[in-house]
Amino acid sequence: NKKTELNSLVVFFVGRVTEVSNRTRIEESDLAMVGNQRHHTPHRPRSKTLIFTLLLFSISLLVILYTFSSSSRPSISNLNQSNPTETSFVASLEQFLIHKAPKLSIRDDTVRGESDDDDPRKLDEMVFERENRLLNEDPVYPVGFPVKVYVYEMPKKFTFDLLWLFRNTYKETSNATSNGSPVHRLIEQHSVDYWLWADLISPESERRLKSVVRVHQQHEADFFYVPFFTTISFFLLEKQQCKSLYREALKWVTDQPAWKRSEGRDHIFPIHHPWSFKTVRKFVKNAIWLLPDMDSTGNWYKPGQVSLEKDLILPYVPNVDRCDDKCLSESAPKRTTLLFFRGRLKRNAVSVGGKIRAKLGAELSGVKDVIITEGTAGEGGKLAAQVGMRRSLFCLCPAGDTPSSARLFDAIVSGCIPVIVSDELELPFEGILDYKKVAVIVSSSDAIQPGWLVNHLRSFIPSQVKKFQSSLAQYSRHFVYSSPAQPLGPEDLTWRMIAGKLVNIKLHTRRSLRVVKGSRSICRCDCWRPNSTTAANSLSPVLS
């Protein structure tokens, strides 16, 4: 075997070096004797020759050792092959439940009131000691990076049981919402809770993110992640069963000493579908919510429940496959359609976004080089949307029932320049990404004017279109969830954004622990303001 071969080579080289060394000493001794007999100057030792010989053999030995160790060590490409990246929610979930979950060591974090560790005052003292030690040991240590997250180990009815429920019912395609959307497809779109949790609880040897580390002691944590699958429970459980589970989850979390210490400010709730966790949201309004958008109309979130300062916008999981570099190159000459849209044209008649979408559909239907078709998000709809987006320069992304939709992220990963018509839209990771580089953003009042939108898109010269497409190729990886989670993917950017909230959360947590009851217990600064375009261009006269 290789080990035996290496030992033989080492013995051989040591023997050769010893042989050369002995022969050199003998030659030097003989020459010295001859020199003395002839009364000549003694011969200068051949030490330089010996040193050179030893150096040559040493270098050769090092080369062999390095070659052996490299051949016996798995390469990065081999590691990637043994742990491939999976971007399909269904495929990743199958792998997780069948192969990974049985190996996980799960303990129950349920608080039973039997230990001093359940006292929030003791936890606060431990947190203070840790932070004070870090501050004094390294006065310039980076606060919040990497983010230290404690993942609650909740009873299985909140986690694994719900994932199994999805897995076992996934093929029941007849299950649809009141507006005809396939339920399981909707769950996939909002499966950010799965992707974040699956990465956090993976063995460190399999993880690739440096922006977040999982800690196993609560006093070491910056944040607490609540792995409750609110979207699956909303869509797949009976109404009363879902409400009951919501109440149980609420009690479980709010009983935690860490929750009591901070009043939930450092707790992270994935509430990515606008309907999920709705019946108990008001009790967790201090927590960080992971949201698809921030509808300011009050249809989905009550005033004061959500804000950019407290919460975080996360992208939908794309419905279509990512168009990689090869795909982008091959599709470039095929992008002959100017503007593409496929989806439901008739949305909630009450929402402004629904009215705008209907008007855009009527305005753009039949226009040359524009494709506007009705469709749903089923398997056939996914393929049709993917083909259409890869053959188009621009993709229309209007508001619907909510300001956002998965269509925006489908367009980005397809290399199709999004045309955003949604005045109240908040975008994910905007503290890191600049959407003006990858999207055309227009006001709703302009977009619905006869002929305006098509003329505006035709005004872009080829070099401008090329610049958009180049930025899309670079940005698309920021919106592809995967297992294992990739650096600069959406999971990574999530933790980078959350890290920026840490100091302010610590401020309000410390303050809440010392404020006198009955005094100014709430200190806030609302910097929310309406979209400037919307405020300046009221749509009421147009839509009336």
Coordinates of C-alpha atoms in Angstrom, one line a residue:
N1 CA 0.0 0.0 0.0
K2 CA 0.9 3.7 -0.2
K3 CA 2.1 3.9 3.4
T4 CA 4.5 1.0 2.9
E5 CA 5.8 2.5 -0.3
L6 CA 6.4 5.8 1.4
N7 CA 8.3 4.1 4.3
S8 CA 10.5 2.3 1.8
L9 CA 11.3 5.5 0.0
V10 CA 12.2 7.3 3.2
V11 CA 14.5 4.4 4.3
F12 CA 16.1 4.4 0.8
F13 CA 16.9 8.2 0.9
V14 CA 18.2 8.0 4.5
G15 CA 20.5 5.2 3.5
R16 CA 21.7 7.1 0.5
V17 CA 22.4 10.2 2.5
T18 CA 24.3 8.2 5.1
E19 CA 26.3 6.4 2.4
V20 CA 27.3 9.7 0.8
S21 CA 28.2 11.2 4.1
N22 CA 30.4 8.3 5.1
R23 CA 32.2 8.2 1.8
T24 CA 32.8 11.9 1.9
R25 CA 34.4 11.6 5.4
I26 CA 36.6 8.8 4.2
E27 CA 37.8 10.7 1.1
E28 CA 38.5 13.8 3.2
S29 CA 40.6 11.7 5.7
D30 CA 42.6 10.0 3.0
L31 CA 43.3 13.3 1.3
A32 CA 44.4 14.9 4.5
M33 CA 46.9 12.1 5.2
V34 CA 48.4 12.4 1.7
G35 CA 48.7 16.1 2.2
N36 CA 50.6 15.8 5.5
Q37 CA 53.0 13.2 4.0
R38 CA 53.9 15.5 1.2
H39 CA 54.2 18.5 3.5
H40 CA 51.5 20.2 1.6
T41 CA 48.8 22.4 3.0
P42 CA 46.1 20.1 4.4
H43 CA 43.2 19.5 1.9
R44 CA 40.2 21.7 2.5
P45 CA 37.2 19.5 3.7
R46 CA 34.5 18.8 1.2
S47 CA 31.8 20.0 3.6
K48 CA 30.2 22.2 0.9
T49 CA 29.8 19.1 -1.3
L50 CA 28.2 17.3 1.6
I51 CA 25.8 20.1 2.4
F52 CA 24.8 20.4 -1.2
T53 CA 24.2 16.6 -1.4
L54 CA 22.1 16.6 1.8
L55 CA 20.1 19.6 0.6
L56 CA 19.4 17.9 -2.8
F57 CA 18.2 14.7 -1.1
S58 CA 16.1 16.7 1.4
I59 CA 14.3 18.6 -1.3
S60 CA 13.6 15.4 -3.2
L61 CA 12.2 13.8 0.0
L62 CA 9.9 16.8 0.6
V63 CA 8.6 16.6 -2.9
I64 CA 7.8 12.9 -2.5
L65 CA 6.1 13.5 0.9
Y66 CA 4.0 16.4 -0.6
T67 CA 3.0 14.3 -3.6
F68 CA 2.0 11.5 -1.4
S69 CA 0.0 13.6 1.0
S70 CA -1.8 15.4 -1.9
S71 CA -2.7 12.2 -3.6
S72 CA -4.1 10.7 -0.3
R73 CA -6.0 13.9 0.6
P74 CA -9.4 14.5 -1.0
S75 CA -9.4 17.5 -3.3
I76 CA -11.9 20.4 -3.0
S77 CA -13.7 19.1 -6.1
N78 CA -14.0 15.7 -4.6
L79 CA -15.4 17.2 -1.4
N80 CA -18.0 19.1 -3.4
Q81 CA -18.9 15.9 -5.3
S82 CA -19.5 14.0 -2.0
N83 CA -21.5 17.0 -0.7
P84 CA -23.2 18.4 -3.8
T85 CA -25.3 21.6 -3.7
E86 CA -29.0 21.1 -3.9
T87 CA -31.4 23.9 -4.8
S88 CA -34.7 22.0 -5.1
F89 CA -36.7 22.3 -1.9
V90 CA -38.4 18.9 -2.4
A91 CA -35.1 17.1 -3.2
S92 CA -33.3 18.8 -0.3
L93 CA -36.1 18.0 2.1
E94 CA -36.1 14.3 1.1
Q95 CA -32.4 14.1 1.7
F96 CA -32.7 15.9 5.0
L97 CA -35.5 13.8 6.4
I98 CA -34.3 10.4 5.2
H99 CA -30.5 10.7 5.7
K100 CA -29.7 13.7 8.0
A101 CA -32.5 13.9 10.5
P102 CA -32.0 10.4 12.0
K103 CA -28.3 11.3 12.8
L104 CA -29.2 14.5 14.6
S105 CA -29.0 14.6 18.4
I106 CA -32.1 16.5 19.5
R107 CA -32.8 17.5 23.0
D108 CA -36.0 19.1 24.2
D109 CA -35.7 22.8 25.2
T110 CA -39.1 22.8 26.8
V111 CA -39.1 24.9 30.0
R112 CA -40.5 22.9 33.0
G113 CA -39.6 25.4 35.8
E114 CA -37.4 22.9 37.6
S115 CA -34.0 24.6 37.3
D116 CA -32.3 27.8 38.2
D117 CA -31.3 28.0 34.6
D118 CA -34.9 29.0 33.8
D119 CA -34.4 32.3 35.6
P120 CA -34.0 35.2 33.2
R121 CA -32.1 37.2 35.8
K122 CA -29.4 34.5 36.0
L123 CA -29.2 34.4 32.2
D124 CA -28.8 38.2 32.1
E125 CA -25.9 38.0 34.5
M126 CA -24.2 35.3 32.4
V127 CA -24.7 37.4 29.2
F128 CA -23.2 40.4 30.9
E129 CA -20.1 38.5 32.1
R130 CA -19.5 37.2 28.6
E131 CA -19.9 40.5 26.9
N132 CA -17.8 42.4 29.5
R133 CA -15.0 39.8 29.2
L134 CA -15.0 40.1 25.4
L135 CA -15.0 43.9 25.6
N136 CA -12.0 44.0 28.0
E137 CA -10.0 41.3 26.3
D138 CA -10.4 42.9 22.8
P139 CA -11.7 46.5 22.8
V140 CA -12.0 46.4 19.0
Y141 CA -13.7 43.0 18.6
P142 CA -16.3 43.1 15.8
V143 CA -19.7 43.2 17.4
G144 CA -22.2 40.9 15.7
F145 CA -19.8 39.1 13.3
P146 CA -20.0 36.2 13.0
V147 CA -23.6 36.2 14.3
K148 CA -24.0 33.7 17.2
V149 CA -27.3 32.0 17.0
Y150 CA -29.0 29.7 19.5
V151 CA -31.4 27.4 17.7
Y152 CA -34.3 26.3 19.9
E153 CA -34.9 22.6 20.0
M154 CA -38.7 22.6 20.0
P155 CA -41.0 19.6 20.3
K156 CA -41.3 17.7 17.0
K157 CA -44.9 18.7 16.4
F158 CA -43.6 22.2 15.6
T159 CA -40.7 21.1 13.4
F160 CA -40.1 17.6 12.0
D161 CA -43.8 16.5 12.1
L162 CA -44.7 19.4 9.9
L163 CA -41.9 18.7 7.4
W164 CA -43.0 15.1 7.2
L165 CA -46.6 16.2 6.6
F166 CA -45.5 18.3 3.6
R167 CA -43.3 15.4 2.3
N168 CA -46.1 12.9 2.6
T169 CA -48.8 15.1 0.9
Y170 CA -46.6 16.8 -1.7
K171 CA -48.1 14.9 -4.7
E172 CA -51.7 15.8 -3.8
T173 CA -51.9 18.5 -6.5
S174 CA -55.6 19.0 -6.1
N175 CA -55.0 20.9 -2.9
A176 CA -55.3 24.6 -3.9
T177 CA -56.1 28.0 -2.2
S178 CA -59.3 29.9 -2.8
N179 CA -57.6 31.8 -5.7
G180 CA -56.5 28.6 -7.4
S181 CA -52.8 28.6 -6.4
P182 CA -51.3 25.1 -5.7
V183 CA -50.8 24.9 -1.9
H184 CA -47.6 23.0 -1.9
R185 CA -46.1 25.3 -4.5
L186 CA -46.9 28.3 -2.3
I187 CA -45.2 26.5 0.6
E188 CA -42.1 26.1 -1.6
Q189 CA -42.1 29.8 -2.4
H190 CA -42.1 30.7 1.3
S191 CA -39.8 27.9 2.5
V192 CA -37.1 30.3 3.9
D193 CA -37.8 28.7 7.3
Y194 CA -36.5 25.3 6.1
W195 CA -33.4 26.6 4.3
L196 CA -32.2 28.7 7.3
W197 CA -32.9 26.0 9.8
A198 CA -31.4 23.1 7.8
D199 CA -28.2 25.1 7.5
L200 CA -28.0 26.1 11.1
I201 CA -28.4 22.6 12.5
S202 CA -26.0 20.9 10.0
P203 CA -22.7 19.6 11.3
E204 CA -20.0 22.3 11.2
S205 CA -17.9 20.1 8.8
E206 CA -20.7 20.4 6.2
R207 CA -21.4 24.2 6.6
R208 CA -19.8 26.8 4.4
L209 CA -21.0 30.1 5.8
K210 CA -18.7 32.2 7.9
S211 CA -21.3 34.9 8.8
V212 CA -23.1 32.8 11.4
V213 CA -22.2 30.2 13.9
R214 CA -24.5 28.0 16.0
V215 CA -23.9 28.1 19.8
H216 CA -25.3 25.6 22.3
Q217 CA -25.3 27.8 25.4
Q218 CA -28.0 30.5 25.6
H219 CA -25.8 33.0 27.3
E220 CA -23.4 32.9 24.3
A221 CA -26.1 33.8 21.8
D222 CA -26.7 37.1 20.0
F223 CA -30.0 35.8 18.6
F224 CA -32.5 33.0 19.1
Y225 CA -33.9 31.2 16.1
V226 CA -37.5 29.8 16.5
P227 CA -37.8 26.9 14.0
F228 CA -41.6 26.8 13.8
F229 CA -42.9 26.1 10.3
T230 CA -45.8 28.6 10.3
T231 CA -46.6 28.4 6.6
I232 CA -46.8 24.6 6.4
S233 CA -49.1 24.5 9.5
F234 CA -51.3 27.3 8.0
F235 CA -51.9 25.5 4.7
L236 CA -51.9 21.8 5.6
L237 CA -53.7 21.7 9.0
E238 CA -57.3 22.2 9.6
K239 CA -58.2 25.8 10.7
Q240 CA -58.8 25.1 14.4
Q241 CA -55.9 22.6 14.6
C242 CA -53.6 25.3 13.1
K243 CA -54.8 28.0 15.6
S244 CA -54.3 25.6 18.5
L245 CA -50.8 24.8 17.3
Y246 CA -50.0 28.5 17.0
R247 CA -51.1 29.1 20.6
E248 CA -49.0 26.2 21.8
A249 CA -46.0 27.5 20.0
L250 CA -46.5 31.0 21.3
K251 CA -46.7 29.7 24.9
W252 CA -43.6 27.5 24.4
V253 CA -41.5 30.4 23.1
T254 CA -42.7 33.0 25.6
D255 CA -42.0 30.7 28.5
Q256 CA -38.3 30.7 27.6
P257 CA -36.0 32.7 30.0
A258 CA -34.3 34.2 27.0
W259 CA -37.6 35.5 25.7
K260 CA -38.5 37.0 29.1
R261 CA -35.1 38.7 29.4
S262 CA -35.4 40.6 26.1
E263 CA -39.2 40.5 25.7
G264 CA -38.4 38.8 22.4
R265 CA -36.3 41.5 20.8
D266 CA -33.5 39.1 19.9
H267 CA -35.7 36.3 18.7
I268 CA -36.1 35.5 15.0
F269 CA -39.5 34.3 13.7
P270 CA -39.8 33.1 10.0
I271 CA -43.2 34.5 9.2
H272 CA -42.8 34.6 5.4
H273 CA -46.3 34.1 4.2
P274 CA -48.6 37.0 4.9
W275 CA -51.3 34.7 6.3
S276 CA -49.1 32.7 8.6
F277 CA -49.1 33.1 12.4
K278 CA -51.6 35.8 11.9
T279 CA -53.8 35.0 15.0
V280 CA -51.0 35.4 17.5
R281 CA -48.7 37.9 15.8
K282 CA -49.6 40.7 18.2
F283 CA -47.9 38.8 21.1
V284 CA -44.5 38.6 19.3
K285 CA -44.4 42.1 17.8
N286 CA -41.0 42.8 19.4
A287 CA -39.3 39.9 17.7
I288 CA -37.5 40.0 14.4
W289 CA -39.9 38.8 11.6
L290 CA -38.6 37.4 8.4
L291 CA -41.0 38.7 5.8
P292 CA -41.7 38.7 2.1
D293 CA -42.6 42.5 2.1
M294 CA -44.1 45.2 4.3
D295 CA -47.6 45.9 3.0
S296 CA -48.3 49.4 4.5
T297 CA -52.0 49.3 3.6
G298 CA -52.9 47.4 6.7
N299 CA -54.4 44.4 4.7
W300 CA -51.7 42.0 6.0
Y301 CA -49.9 43.6 8.9
K302 CA -51.4 45.9 11.6
P303 CA -49.8 49.4 12.1
G304 CA -46.8 49.1 14.3
Q305 CA -46.2 45.4 13.8
V306 CA -43.5 45.6 11.1
S307 CA -40.7 48.0 10.3
L308 CA -37.4 48.0 8.4
E309 CA -35.5 48.8 11.5
K310 CA -36.8 45.7 13.4
D311 CA -37.6 43.1 10.7
L312 CA -36.0 41.7 7.6
I313 CA -37.2 41.2 4.0
L314 CA -36.2 37.9 2.5
P315 CA -36.6 36.9 -1.1
Y316 CA -39.1 34.3 -2.2
V317 CA -37.7 30.9 -3.3
P318 CA -37.7 31.1 -7.1
N319 CA -40.1 28.9 -9.0
V320 CA -37.8 28.5 -12.0
D321 CA -34.3 27.1 -12.4
R322 CA -31.3 29.5 -12.3
C323 CA -30.0 30.3 -15.8
D324 CA -26.2 29.8 -15.3
D325 CA -23.4 31.3 -17.4
K326 CA -23.8 28.7 -20.2
C327 CA -27.5 29.2 -20.2
L328 CA -27.1 33.0 -20.4
S329 CA -24.7 32.7 -23.3
E330 CA -27.0 30.4 -25.2
S331 CA -30.2 32.3 -24.5
A332 CA -28.8 35.7 -25.4
P333 CA -29.6 35.5 -29.2
K334 CA -33.0 34.0 -28.5
R335 CA -34.2 36.9 -26.4
T336 CA -36.5 38.4 -29.1
T337 CA -39.5 39.2 -26.9
L338 CA -39.4 42.8 -25.5
L339 CA -41.6 42.3 -22.5
F340 CA -43.0 39.1 -20.9
F341 CA -45.6 38.3 -18.2
R342 CA -47.2 35.1 -17.3
G343 CA -49.5 34.9 -14.2
R344 CA -52.9 35.7 -12.9
L345 CA -54.1 39.1 -14.3
K346 CA -57.1 39.3 -11.9
R347 CA -56.0 39.7 -8.3
N348 CA -57.7 41.0 -5.2
A349 CA -60.1 43.7 -6.4
V350 CA -59.7 45.5 -3.0
S351 CA -55.9 46.0 -3.3
V352 CA -54.4 48.8 -5.3
G353 CA -51.9 46.4 -6.7
G354 CA -54.6 44.1 -8.1
K355 CA -56.3 47.1 -9.9
I356 CA -52.9 48.1 -11.4
R357 CA -52.2 44.6 -12.6
A358 CA -55.6 44.4 -14.4
K359 CA -55.0 47.8 -16.1
L360 CA -51.5 46.8 -17.2
G361 CA -52.9 43.5 -18.7
A362 CA -55.5 45.4 -20.6
E363 CA -53.0 48.0 -21.8
L364 CA -50.3 45.6 -23.0
S365 CA -52.4 42.8 -24.5
G366 CA -51.8 42.6 -28.3
V367 CA -48.8 45.0 -28.4
K368 CA -46.1 43.9 -30.8
D369 CA -43.1 42.1 -29.1
V370 CA -45.1 41.8 -25.8
I371 CA -46.4 38.6 -24.4
I372 CA -49.0 38.8 -21.7
T373 CA -50.6 35.4 -20.7
E374 CA -52.8 34.1 -18.0
G375 CA -51.3 31.2 -15.9
T376 CA -50.8 29.6 -12.6
A377 CA -47.8 28.3 -10.7
G378 CA -48.2 24.6 -11.3
E379 CA -45.6 22.3 -12.9
G380 CA -46.7 23.2 -16.4
G381 CA -46.8 26.9 -15.5
K382 CA -43.3 26.7 -14.1
L383 CA -41.9 25.4 -17.4
A384 CA -43.9 27.9 -19.5
A385 CA -42.7 30.8 -17.3
Q386 CA -39.1 29.6 -17.5
V387 CA -39.1 29.3 -21.3
G388 CA -40.8 32.7 -21.7
M389 CA -38.4 34.5 -19.4
R390 CA -35.4 33.0 -21.1
R391 CA -36.6 34.3 -24.4
S392 CA -37.3 37.9 -23.2
L393 CA -35.3 41.0 -22.5
F394 CA -37.7 42.4 -19.9
C395 CA -40.1 40.8 -17.5
L396 CA -43.1 42.6 -16.0
C397 CA -43.2 42.4 -12.2
P398 CA -46.3 44.2 -11.0
A399 CA -47.9 44.2 -7.5
G400 CA -50.7 41.8 -6.9
D401 CA -52.5 41.0 -3.6
T402 CA -49.3 42.1 -1.9
P403 CA -46.6 44.5 -3.1
S404 CA -44.2 41.6 -3.8
S405 CA -44.3 38.3 -5.7
A406 CA -41.9 35.4 -6.5
R407 CA -42.0 36.6 -10.2
L408 CA -39.3 39.3 -9.4
F409 CA -36.9 36.6 -8.3
D410 CA -37.8 34.3 -11.1
A411 CA -36.9 37.1 -13.5
I412 CA -33.6 37.8 -11.8
V413 CA -32.4 34.1 -11.9
S414 CA -33.6 33.8 -15.5
G415 CA -31.5 36.7 -16.7
C416 CA -34.6 38.7 -17.7
I417 CA -34.5 42.4 -16.6
P418 CA -37.3 43.0 -14.1
V419 CA -39.7 45.9 -14.7
I420 CA -41.0 46.6 -11.2
V421 CA -44.4 48.3 -11.0
S422 CA -45.1 48.3 -7.3
D423 CA -44.9 51.6 -5.4
E424 CA -45.0 50.1 -1.9
L425 CA -42.5 47.4 -2.5
E426 CA -39.6 46.8 0.0
L427 CA -36.8 44.7 -1.4
P428 CA -34.6 42.1 0.3
F429 CA -31.0 42.9 1.4
E430 CA -31.2 46.5 0.1
G431 CA -28.5 47.4 2.6
I432 CA -26.2 45.3 0.6
L433 CA -27.6 45.2 -3.0
D434 CA -28.5 48.1 -5.4
Y435 CA -31.6 47.1 -7.4
K436 CA -31.2 50.0 -9.8
K437 CA -28.3 48.0 -11.3
V438 CA -30.5 45.0 -12.2
A439 CA -34.1 46.3 -12.6
V440 CA -36.2 49.0 -14.3
I441 CA -38.3 50.6 -11.6
V442 CA -41.3 52.8 -12.7
S443 CA -44.2 54.3 -10.9
S444 CA -47.6 52.8 -11.3
S445 CA -49.2 56.0 -12.5
D446 CA -46.6 56.2 -15.4
A447 CA -46.9 52.5 -16.3
I448 CA -50.6 52.5 -16.9
Q449 CA -50.5 55.4 -19.3
P450 CA -51.3 54.3 -22.9
G451 CA -48.1 53.4 -24.7
W452 CA -45.8 54.8 -22.0
L453 CA -44.2 51.6 -20.7
V454 CA -43.4 50.0 -24.1
N455 CA -41.9 53.3 -25.4
H456 CA -39.8 53.6 -22.2
L457 CA -38.4 50.1 -22.6
R458 CA -37.7 50.6 -26.3
S459 CA -35.6 53.7 -25.3
F460 CA -32.9 51.6 -23.7
I461 CA -29.9 51.3 -26.1
P462 CA -28.2 47.9 -26.5
S463 CA -25.3 48.9 -24.2
Q464 CA -27.6 49.7 -21.4
V465 CA -29.4 46.4 -21.8
K466 CA -26.1 44.6 -21.8
K467 CA -25.1 46.4 -18.6
F468 CA -28.4 45.2 -16.9
Q469 CA -27.8 41.7 -18.1
S470 CA -24.2 41.6 -16.8
S471 CA -25.4 42.8 -13.4
L472 CA -28.1 40.2 -13.3
A473 CA -25.6 37.4 -14.0
Q474 CA -23.6 38.6 -10.9
Y475 CA -26.7 39.1 -8.7
S476 CA -28.6 35.9 -9.4
R477 CA -26.7 33.9 -6.8
H478 CA -28.0 36.1 -4.1
F479 CA -31.5 34.7 -4.6
V480 CA -30.9 30.9 -4.9
Y481 CA -31.4 29.0 -1.6
S482 CA -29.4 25.8 -1.4
S483 CA -28.1 23.0 0.8
P484 CA -25.4 23.5 1.9
A485 CA -26.0 27.2 2.0
Q486 CA -23.5 29.1 -0.2
P487 CA -21.4 32.2 0.6
L488 CA -23.2 35.3 -0.7
G489 CA -26.4 33.3 -1.1
P490 CA -29.7 34.5 0.5
E491 CA -29.0 32.6 3.7
D492 CA -25.6 34.3 4.0
L493 CA -27.0 37.8 3.2
T494 CA -29.7 37.2 5.8
W495 CA -27.2 36.9 8.6
R496 CA -25.1 39.8 7.3
M497 CA -28.2 42.0 7.5
I498 CA -29.3 40.7 10.9
A499 CA -25.8 41.4 12.3
G500 CA -26.4 45.1 11.6
K501 CA -29.4 45.0 14.0
L502 CA -27.5 43.7 17.0
V503 CA -26.3 46.8 18.8
N504 CA -29.7 48.5 18.7
I505 CA -31.3 45.3 20.0
K506 CA -28.9 45.2 22.9
L507 CA -29.6 48.8 23.6
H508 CA -33.4 48.3 23.9
T509 CA -33.0 45.0 25.9
R510 CA -30.7 46.7 28.5
R511 CA -33.0 49.7 28.7
S512 CA -36.1 47.5 29.2
L513 CA -34.4 45.8 32.2
R514 CA -33.8 49.1 34.1
V515 CA -36.7 51.4 33.0
V516 CA -39.0 52.2 35.9
K517 CA -42.5 50.8 35.4
G518 CA -45.0 53.4 34.5
S519 CA -42.4 55.7 33.0
R520 CA -41.6 56.2 29.3
S521 CA -41.4 52.5 28.6
I522 CA -41.5 53.0 24.9
C523 CA -38.7 54.9 23.1
R524 CA -39.1 54.8 19.4
C525 CA -38.4 56.8 16.3
D526 CA -40.6 56.1 13.4
C527 CA -38.9 56.9 10.1
W528 CA -41.4 55.2 7.9
R529 CA -42.7 57.4 5.2
P530 CA -44.8 56.7 2.1
N531 CA -43.2 56.0 -1.2
S532 CA -42.3 59.4 -2.7
T533 CA -43.6 58.3 -6.2
T534 CA -46.9 57.2 -4.8
A535 CA -47.3 60.4 -2.7
A536 CA -46.5 62.6 -5.7
N537 CA -48.7 60.7 -8.1
S538 CA -51.9 59.8 -6.5
L539 CA -53.6 56.9 -8.4
S540 CA -57.1 57.5 -7.0
P541 CA -58.3 59.7 -9.9
V542 CA -56.9 57.2 -12.4
L543 CA -58.4 54.1 -10.8
S544 CA -61.8 55.5 -9.9

